[in-house]
Amino acid sequence: MSHSPHAHHQHAQSRALVAGTVLFYLVAALAMIMANKWVLNTTDIPLFFLFTQLVIAVVLFLAAHLVGLLQLPLDFDIQVCKGLVPTVGLNVVGLSFSNYTLKYVDASFYQVARGMVLPFTVCTSYFLLHARPSLRVLLACSIVTFGFFIGVFLDGTHVSLVGVTFGVISSIITALHSVVIKKSLEVVKGSALHLSWYTNLFSACALAPILVLAGELPGITQLLFGPNLSLPGEMSTLSTFAIGSAITGAFGFLMSIASLLSIKVTSPITHMVSSAVRGVAASALGVWLFHDIVTSGRAASIATILFGSIYYTWIKHVESLPPSGAKSANGGAYEQVPLEDVEEGKQNKPE
């Protein structure tokens, strides 16, 4: 049976939309990682850097609301605020530890340092949601774990144990977030946009006193009011900080908006393939921009983690299909999910 020109045109538009969404996430995620690393190489105030990113995202949310691009809830119901406390708390801790991880490890090693997100997410789902994983899922998690151990213990290249520790803790927080995020969506009546708005706003408010308690005030004062010396041909620390904050804050806001689109147009497998491409690209950019050294052991570690992650995604796809000869309500297609859900085990949130 021949397809009508209209149907063919719609199919072409759909493919273009998927390709555009995936490409945007690829570019945005790479820009976030590289801009973060660029700034964190020059400053000792990672929490203030994160605070600045969140404030920029909040300002952009408000600007979009004022010009009518978005409709945000500007009233703050006490029950909503209480219901979002776990999500905001985990978000602040998780993002803070992610920044600390990136500060202490190479950009090319960041994916390895946070490589345990998938196994921790499966464990969290088992213990807190009683979702028993299949043997093939456990095999996929074992492959990812093996890849992590290759990069950390078997490569022979010196790695920052502090950075790896931050990465592991960040992975655990991300896994816990995957449980909390579902209940948080119920608090905001299922609106991912409203959840992103509240999370950015409340996270910025919560982070302000934390960065003071963490002892970053002297560093902030030095950055803003001290002499900003730089080598000939190089940018000052303040300029680097300002540009890096603008880039990551803007991309963080855009990724929040694009997540609404990704729910409709992307699938887990599509995203996992793009994540694999991003992992390789991040390593290549780390070598090019920051002169990272990617040994054969580190390359093997990244490849093993990516293989295990792709295998896991394929398993979940197969397990979601209806039995042979049966059709599900959606025609046998697996449910499409936001890009960040696959990536961070949520269902994120940069970074």
Tab-separated table of C-alpha atoms in Angstrom:
chain	number	residue	atom	x	y	z
A	1	MET	CA	0.000	0.000	0.000
A	2	SER	CA	1.474	3.344	-1.041
A	3	HIS	CA	1.853	6.163	1.416
A	4	SER	CA	0.352	9.553	0.684
A	5	PRO	CA	2.686	12.535	0.095
A	6	HIS	CA	1.266	14.099	3.286
A	7	ALA	CA	2.162	11.033	5.368
A	8	HIS	CA	5.644	10.954	3.826
A	9	HIS	CA	6.109	14.653	4.638
A	10	GLN	CA	5.018	14.096	8.238
A	11	HIS	CA	7.440	11.175	8.581
A	12	ALA	CA	10.290	13.317	7.239
A	13	GLN	CA	9.383	16.087	9.688
A	14	SER	CA	9.310	13.585	12.555
A	15	ARG	CA	12.768	12.266	11.673
A	16	ALA	CA	14.098	15.821	11.416
A	17	LEU	CA	12.617	16.615	14.838
A	18	VAL	CA	14.252	13.570	16.431
A	19	ALA	CA	17.600	14.342	14.779
A	20	GLY	CA	17.402	17.995	15.828
A	21	THR	CA	16.527	17.153	19.436
A	22	VAL	CA	19.283	14.560	19.783
A	23	LEU	CA	21.824	16.881	18.135
A	24	PHE	CA	20.870	19.701	20.479
A	25	TYR	CA	21.313	17.485	23.534
A	26	LEU	CA	24.648	16.265	22.209
A	27	VAL	CA	25.969	19.788	21.660
A	28	ALA	CA	24.462	21.168	24.881
A	29	ALA	CA	25.811	18.379	27.093
A	30	LEU	CA	29.295	18.679	25.579
A	31	ALA	CA	29.218	22.466	25.981
A	32	MET	CA	28.173	22.075	29.631
A	33	ILE	CA	30.983	19.638	30.445
A	34	MET	CA	33.703	21.579	28.637
A	35	ALA	CA	32.614	25.007	29.916
A	36	ASN	CA	32.400	23.625	33.462
A	37	LYS	CA	35.881	22.144	33.230
A	38	TRP	CA	37.245	25.351	31.675
A	39	VAL	CA	36.014	27.432	34.613
A	40	LEU	CA	36.811	24.896	37.325
A	41	ASN	CA	40.419	24.760	36.118
A	42	THR	CA	40.787	28.426	37.086
A	43	THR	CA	38.699	28.795	40.254
A	44	ASP	CA	38.444	27.248	43.713
A	45	ILE	CA	34.791	28.172	44.250
A	46	PRO	CA	32.810	25.405	42.499
A	47	LEU	CA	29.690	25.950	44.634
A	48	PHE	CA	29.495	29.653	43.747
A	49	PHE	CA	29.927	28.676	40.098
A	50	LEU	CA	26.972	26.293	40.420
A	51	PHE	CA	24.963	28.985	42.237
A	52	THR	CA	25.625	31.424	39.379
A	53	GLN	CA	24.473	28.841	36.815
A	54	LEU	CA	21.214	28.267	38.706
A	55	VAL	CA	20.551	32.013	39.080
A	56	ILE	CA	21.063	32.559	35.333
A	57	ALA	CA	18.637	29.723	34.569
A	58	VAL	CA	16.061	31.231	36.966
A	59	VAL	CA	16.410	34.671	35.355
A	60	LEU	CA	15.900	33.143	31.897
A	61	PHE	CA	12.824	31.261	33.138
A	62	LEU	CA	11.356	34.533	34.432
A	63	ALA	CA	12.219	36.379	31.209
A	64	ALA	CA	10.509	33.660	29.146
A	65	HIS	CA	7.469	33.905	31.422
A	66	LEU	CA	7.289	37.698	31.106
A	67	VAL	CA	7.367	37.642	27.294
A	68	GLY	CA	4.758	34.883	27.178
A	69	LEU	CA	6.929	31.982	25.988
A	70	LEU	CA	6.208	30.000	29.155
A	71	GLN	CA	3.566	29.992	31.851
A	72	LEU	CA	5.159	29.514	35.266
A	73	PRO	CA	3.520	29.306	38.688
A	74	LEU	CA	4.742	32.359	40.617
A	75	ASP	CA	2.774	31.506	43.737
A	76	PHE	CA	4.522	29.320	46.272
A	77	ASP	CA	2.113	26.941	47.935
A	78	ILE	CA	3.515	25.658	51.216
A	79	GLN	CA	2.500	22.072	50.415
A	80	VAL	CA	4.312	22.231	47.072
A	81	CYS	CA	7.418	23.611	48.759
A	82	LYS	CA	7.361	20.844	51.368
A	83	GLY	CA	6.799	18.175	48.728
A	84	LEU	CA	9.829	19.312	46.723
A	85	VAL	CA	12.286	19.332	49.644
A	86	PRO	CA	13.718	15.844	48.863
A	87	THR	CA	14.171	16.634	45.166
A	88	VAL	CA	15.782	20.015	45.805
A	89	GLY	CA	18.068	18.561	48.462
A	90	LEU	CA	19.248	15.743	46.230
A	91	ASN	CA	19.604	18.133	43.302
A	92	VAL	CA	21.851	20.507	45.241
A	93	VAL	CA	24.041	17.735	46.636
A	94	GLY	CA	24.191	15.851	43.336
A	95	LEU	CA	25.124	18.881	41.229
A	96	SER	CA	27.647	20.056	43.827
A	97	PHE	CA	29.386	16.690	43.849
A	98	SER	CA	29.303	16.563	40.044
A	99	ASN	CA	31.129	19.900	39.936
A	100	TYR	CA	33.665	18.707	42.500
A	101	THR	CA	34.167	15.554	40.431
A	102	LEU	CA	34.865	17.574	37.301
A	103	LYS	CA	37.229	19.838	39.209
A	104	TYR	CA	39.436	16.957	40.344
A	105	VAL	CA	39.386	14.673	37.279
A	106	ASP	CA	40.108	15.166	33.582
A	107	ALA	CA	37.220	15.979	31.279
A	108	SER	CA	37.968	12.738	29.418
A	109	PHE	CA	37.743	10.767	32.698
A	110	TYR	CA	34.517	12.369	33.953
A	111	GLN	CA	32.356	9.697	32.333
A	112	VAL	CA	34.361	6.958	34.068
A	113	ALA	CA	34.265	8.700	37.464
A	114	ARG	CA	30.465	8.851	37.249
A	115	GLY	CA	30.199	5.507	35.494
A	116	MET	CA	28.359	3.769	38.342
A	117	VAL	CA	25.083	5.653	37.831
A	118	LEU	CA	23.417	2.705	36.081
A	119	PRO	CA	24.294	-0.015	38.659
A	120	PHE	CA	23.338	2.277	41.540
A	121	THR	CA	20.044	3.137	39.829
A	122	VAL	CA	19.169	-0.559	39.422
A	123	CYS	CA	20.071	-1.203	43.081
A	124	THR	CA	18.015	1.772	44.247
A	125	SER	CA	15.010	0.605	42.228
A	126	TYR	CA	15.325	-2.856	43.784
A	127	PHE	CA	15.606	-1.754	47.419
A	128	LEU	CA	13.226	1.219	47.370
A	129	LEU	CA	10.742	0.318	44.625
A	130	HIS	CA	11.064	-3.485	44.863
A	131	ALA	CA	11.692	-3.654	41.103
A	132	ARG	CA	13.515	-6.939	40.696
A	133	PRO	CA	16.051	-6.796	37.826
A	134	SER	CA	16.394	-9.643	35.348
A	135	LEU	CA	19.607	-11.635	35.007
A	136	ARG	CA	20.401	-9.818	31.764
A	137	VAL	CA	20.022	-6.452	33.500
A	138	LEU	CA	22.406	-7.654	36.209
A	139	LEU	CA	24.846	-8.727	33.483
A	140	ALA	CA	24.682	-5.251	31.933
A	141	CYS	CA	25.345	-3.683	35.344
A	142	SER	CA	28.285	-6.046	35.850
A	143	ILE	CA	29.773	-4.950	32.513
A	144	VAL	CA	29.441	-1.280	33.489
A	145	THR	CA	30.978	-1.951	36.914
A	146	PHE	CA	33.871	-3.820	35.299
A	147	GLY	CA	34.454	-0.833	33.010
A	148	PHE	CA	34.553	1.468	36.032
A	149	PHE	CA	37.131	-0.713	37.773
A	150	ILE	CA	39.279	-0.837	34.633
A	151	GLY	CA	39.464	2.955	34.540
A	152	VAL	CA	40.023	3.477	38.264
A	153	PHE	CA	42.171	0.528	39.356
A	154	LEU	CA	43.548	-1.372	36.359
A	155	ASP	CA	44.634	1.392	33.989
A	156	GLY	CA	47.843	2.264	35.816
A	157	THR	CA	47.350	5.994	35.144
A	158	HIS	CA	47.205	8.203	38.213
A	159	VAL	CA	43.681	9.355	38.997
A	160	SER	CA	42.452	11.595	41.778
A	161	LEU	CA	40.851	9.389	44.418
A	162	VAL	CA	39.130	12.503	45.745
A	163	GLY	CA	37.596	13.091	42.316
A	164	VAL	CA	36.578	9.439	41.973
A	165	THR	CA	35.014	9.507	45.453
A	166	PHE	CA	33.000	12.584	44.535
A	167	GLY	CA	31.983	10.831	41.315
A	168	VAL	CA	30.764	7.718	43.134
A	169	ILE	CA	28.783	9.749	45.684
A	170	SER	CA	27.350	11.856	42.850
A	171	SER	CA	26.275	8.640	41.110
A	172	ILE	CA	24.513	7.411	44.250
A	173	ILE	CA	22.679	10.738	44.616
A	174	THR	CA	21.604	10.589	40.968
A	175	ALA	CA	20.255	7.073	41.509
A	176	LEU	CA	18.259	8.195	44.546
A	177	HIS	CA	16.957	11.100	42.500
A	178	SER	CA	15.426	8.613	40.071
A	179	VAL	CA	13.058	7.491	42.822
A	180	VAL	CA	12.251	10.913	44.258
A	181	ILE	CA	11.636	12.614	40.905
A	182	LYS	CA	8.487	10.567	40.219
A	183	LYS	CA	6.850	11.671	43.467
A	184	SER	CA	7.945	15.252	42.830
A	185	LEU	CA	6.124	15.254	39.506
A	186	GLU	CA	2.948	14.341	41.387
A	187	VAL	CA	3.463	17.394	43.612
A	188	VAL	CA	3.484	19.716	40.567
A	189	LYS	CA	0.612	17.816	38.873
A	190	GLY	CA	2.848	16.118	36.328
A	191	SER	CA	4.367	19.273	34.801
A	192	ALA	CA	8.061	18.724	34.021
A	193	LEU	CA	8.384	22.430	33.185
A	194	HIS	CA	7.065	23.533	36.578
A	195	LEU	CA	9.277	20.991	38.318
A	196	SER	CA	12.346	22.312	36.490
A	197	TRP	CA	11.411	25.904	37.408
A	198	TYR	CA	10.883	25.130	41.085
A	199	THR	CA	14.002	22.956	41.252
A	200	ASN	CA	16.279	25.636	39.792
A	201	LEU	CA	14.793	28.381	41.989
A	202	PHE	CA	14.789	26.456	45.269
A	203	SER	CA	18.215	24.934	44.577
A	204	ALA	CA	19.702	28.415	44.157
A	205	CYS	CA	18.098	29.535	47.420
A	206	ALA	CA	19.356	26.441	49.264
A	207	LEU	CA	22.868	26.718	47.832
A	208	ALA	CA	23.420	30.346	48.943
A	209	PRO	CA	23.985	29.584	52.655
A	210	ILE	CA	25.801	26.338	51.853
A	211	LEU	CA	28.537	28.042	49.856
A	212	VAL	CA	29.063	30.439	52.775
A	213	LEU	CA	29.354	27.522	55.219
A	214	ALA	CA	31.747	25.799	52.781
A	215	GLY	CA	34.137	28.743	53.177
A	216	GLU	CA	33.897	30.117	49.653
A	217	LEU	CA	33.296	33.767	50.643
A	218	PRO	CA	37.011	34.748	50.549
A	219	GLY	CA	37.349	33.174	47.113
A	220	ILE	CA	34.217	34.962	45.888
A	221	THR	CA	35.512	38.292	47.210
A	222	GLN	CA	38.860	37.708	45.511
A	223	LEU	CA	37.157	36.821	42.227
A	224	LEU	CA	34.789	39.799	42.165
A	225	PHE	CA	36.874	42.542	43.775
A	226	GLY	CA	40.480	41.361	43.744
A	227	PRO	CA	43.065	41.966	40.998
A	228	ASN	CA	42.280	39.788	37.998
A	229	LEU	CA	45.686	39.231	36.499
A	230	SER	CA	46.160	37.140	33.398
A	231	LEU	CA	48.955	36.067	31.124
A	232	PRO	CA	49.300	37.806	27.747
A	233	GLY	CA	46.772	36.392	25.310
A	234	GLU	CA	44.720	34.750	28.068
A	235	MET	CA	41.442	35.768	29.660
A	236	SER	CA	41.248	36.901	33.276
A	237	THR	CA	39.753	34.577	35.863
A	238	LEU	CA	36.671	36.792	36.215
A	239	SER	CA	36.079	36.857	32.449
A	240	THR	CA	36.457	33.077	32.255
A	241	PHE	CA	34.047	32.661	35.172
A	242	ALA	CA	31.462	35.046	33.686
A	243	ILE	CA	31.518	33.523	30.196
A	244	GLY	CA	31.494	29.953	31.534
A	245	SER	CA	28.561	30.762	33.835
A	246	ALA	CA	26.619	32.360	30.976
A	247	ILE	CA	27.189	29.366	28.686
A	248	THR	CA	26.280	26.705	31.254
A	249	GLY	CA	23.363	28.693	32.717
A	250	ALA	CA	21.846	29.302	29.276
A	251	PHE	CA	22.296	25.700	28.149
A	252	GLY	CA	20.873	24.457	31.453
A	253	PHE	CA	17.750	26.543	30.840
A	254	LEU	CA	17.449	25.423	27.210
A	255	MET	CA	17.849	21.758	28.200
A	256	SER	CA	14.998	22.175	30.695
A	257	ILE	CA	12.781	23.456	27.894
A	258	ALA	CA	13.939	20.853	25.396
A	259	SER	CA	13.176	18.058	27.856
A	260	LEU	CA	9.480	18.691	27.212
A	261	LEU	CA	10.062	18.078	23.518
A	262	SER	CA	12.222	15.021	24.150
A	263	ILE	CA	9.358	13.279	25.950
A	264	LYS	CA	7.474	13.160	22.671
A	265	VAL	CA	10.150	12.614	20.060
A	266	THR	CA	12.982	10.501	21.492
A	267	SER	CA	13.345	6.928	22.656
A	268	PRO	CA	15.761	5.345	25.144
A	269	ILE	CA	17.765	3.611	22.417
A	270	THR	CA	18.053	6.783	20.354
A	271	HIS	CA	19.339	8.637	23.380
A	272	MET	CA	21.727	5.921	24.487
A	273	VAL	CA	23.369	5.910	21.067
A	274	SER	CA	23.742	9.692	21.269
A	275	SER	CA	25.183	9.282	24.787
A	276	ALA	CA	27.777	6.892	23.405
A	277	VAL	CA	28.708	9.436	20.752
A	278	ARG	CA	28.878	12.127	23.413
A	279	GLY	CA	31.155	10.009	25.594
A	280	VAL	CA	33.628	9.551	22.778
A	281	ALA	CA	33.358	13.219	21.775
A	282	ALA	CA	33.929	14.362	25.374
A	283	SER	CA	37.132	12.343	25.536
A	284	ALA	CA	38.310	13.733	22.193
A	285	LEU	CA	37.528	17.317	23.255
A	286	GLY	CA	39.294	16.728	26.573
A	287	VAL	CA	42.440	15.745	24.687
A	288	TRP	CA	42.141	18.695	22.301
A	289	LEU	CA	41.116	21.477	24.712
A	290	PHE	CA	42.766	20.425	27.972
A	291	HIS	CA	45.541	18.120	26.719
A	292	ASP	CA	44.152	15.145	28.634
A	293	ILE	CA	45.959	11.854	28.177
A	294	VAL	CA	43.677	9.000	27.106
A	295	THR	CA	45.590	5.757	27.596
A	296	SER	CA	44.538	2.449	26.106
A	297	GLY	CA	43.265	1.416	29.545
A	298	ARG	CA	41.146	4.531	29.899
A	299	ALA	CA	39.778	4.075	26.370
A	300	ALA	CA	38.928	0.448	27.217
A	301	SER	CA	37.172	1.619	30.388
A	302	ILE	CA	35.026	4.156	28.513
A	303	ALA	CA	34.211	1.626	25.791
A	304	THR	CA	33.206	-1.042	28.366
A	305	ILE	CA	30.933	1.361	30.263
A	306	LEU	CA	29.300	2.476	27.010
A	307	PHE	CA	28.836	-1.105	25.846
A	308	GLY	CA	27.210	-2.096	29.146
A	309	SER	CA	24.932	0.955	29.036
A	310	ILE	CA	23.845	0.285	25.441
A	311	TYR	CA	23.283	-3.393	26.257
A	312	TYR	CA	21.122	-2.383	29.240
A	313	THR	CA	19.028	-0.057	27.061
A	314	TRP	CA	18.523	-2.800	24.496
A	315	ILE	CA	17.446	-5.251	27.218
A	316	LYS	CA	14.898	-2.791	28.623
A	317	HIS	CA	13.574	-2.245	25.105
A	318	VAL	CA	13.172	-5.986	24.501
A	319	GLU	CA	11.603	-6.557	27.926
A	320	SER	CA	9.070	-3.791	27.274
A	321	LEU	CA	7.812	-5.396	24.061
A	322	PRO	CA	4.558	-7.380	24.277
A	323	PRO	CA	4.726	-11.182	23.977
A	324	SER	CA	4.968	-12.598	20.489
A	325	GLY	CA	1.629	-12.325	18.703
A	326	ALA	CA	0.225	-9.811	21.160
A	327	LYS	CA	-0.117	-6.089	20.783
A	328	SER	CA	0.038	-3.525	23.488
A	329	ALA	CA	-2.149	-0.468	23.678
A	330	ASN	CA	0.494	1.609	21.971
A	331	GLY	CA	1.043	-0.846	19.160
A	332	GLY	CA	3.996	-2.628	20.718
A	333	ALA	CA	6.207	0.435	21.001
A	334	TYR	CA	7.992	0.992	24.260
A	335	GLU	CA	7.169	4.103	26.187
A	336	GLN	CA	9.233	7.097	25.218
A	337	VAL	CA	10.932	8.919	28.046
A	338	PRO	CA	12.802	12.166	28.571
A	339	LEU	CA	16.451	12.180	27.589
A	340	GLU	CA	17.608	13.079	31.059
A	341	ASP	CA	15.768	10.113	32.535
A	342	VAL	CA	17.904	7.651	30.634
A	343	GLU	CA	21.059	9.624	31.163
A	344	GLU	CA	20.836	10.263	34.844
A	345	GLY	CA	18.748	7.338	35.808
A	346	LYS	CA	15.928	9.684	36.855
A	347	GLN	CA	13.602	10.234	35.442
A	348	ASN	CA	18.309	15.369	34.366
A	349	LYS	CA	18.191	17.030	35.165
A	350	PRO	CA	23.971	19.114	33.119
A	351	GLU	CA	25.007	18.930	33.386
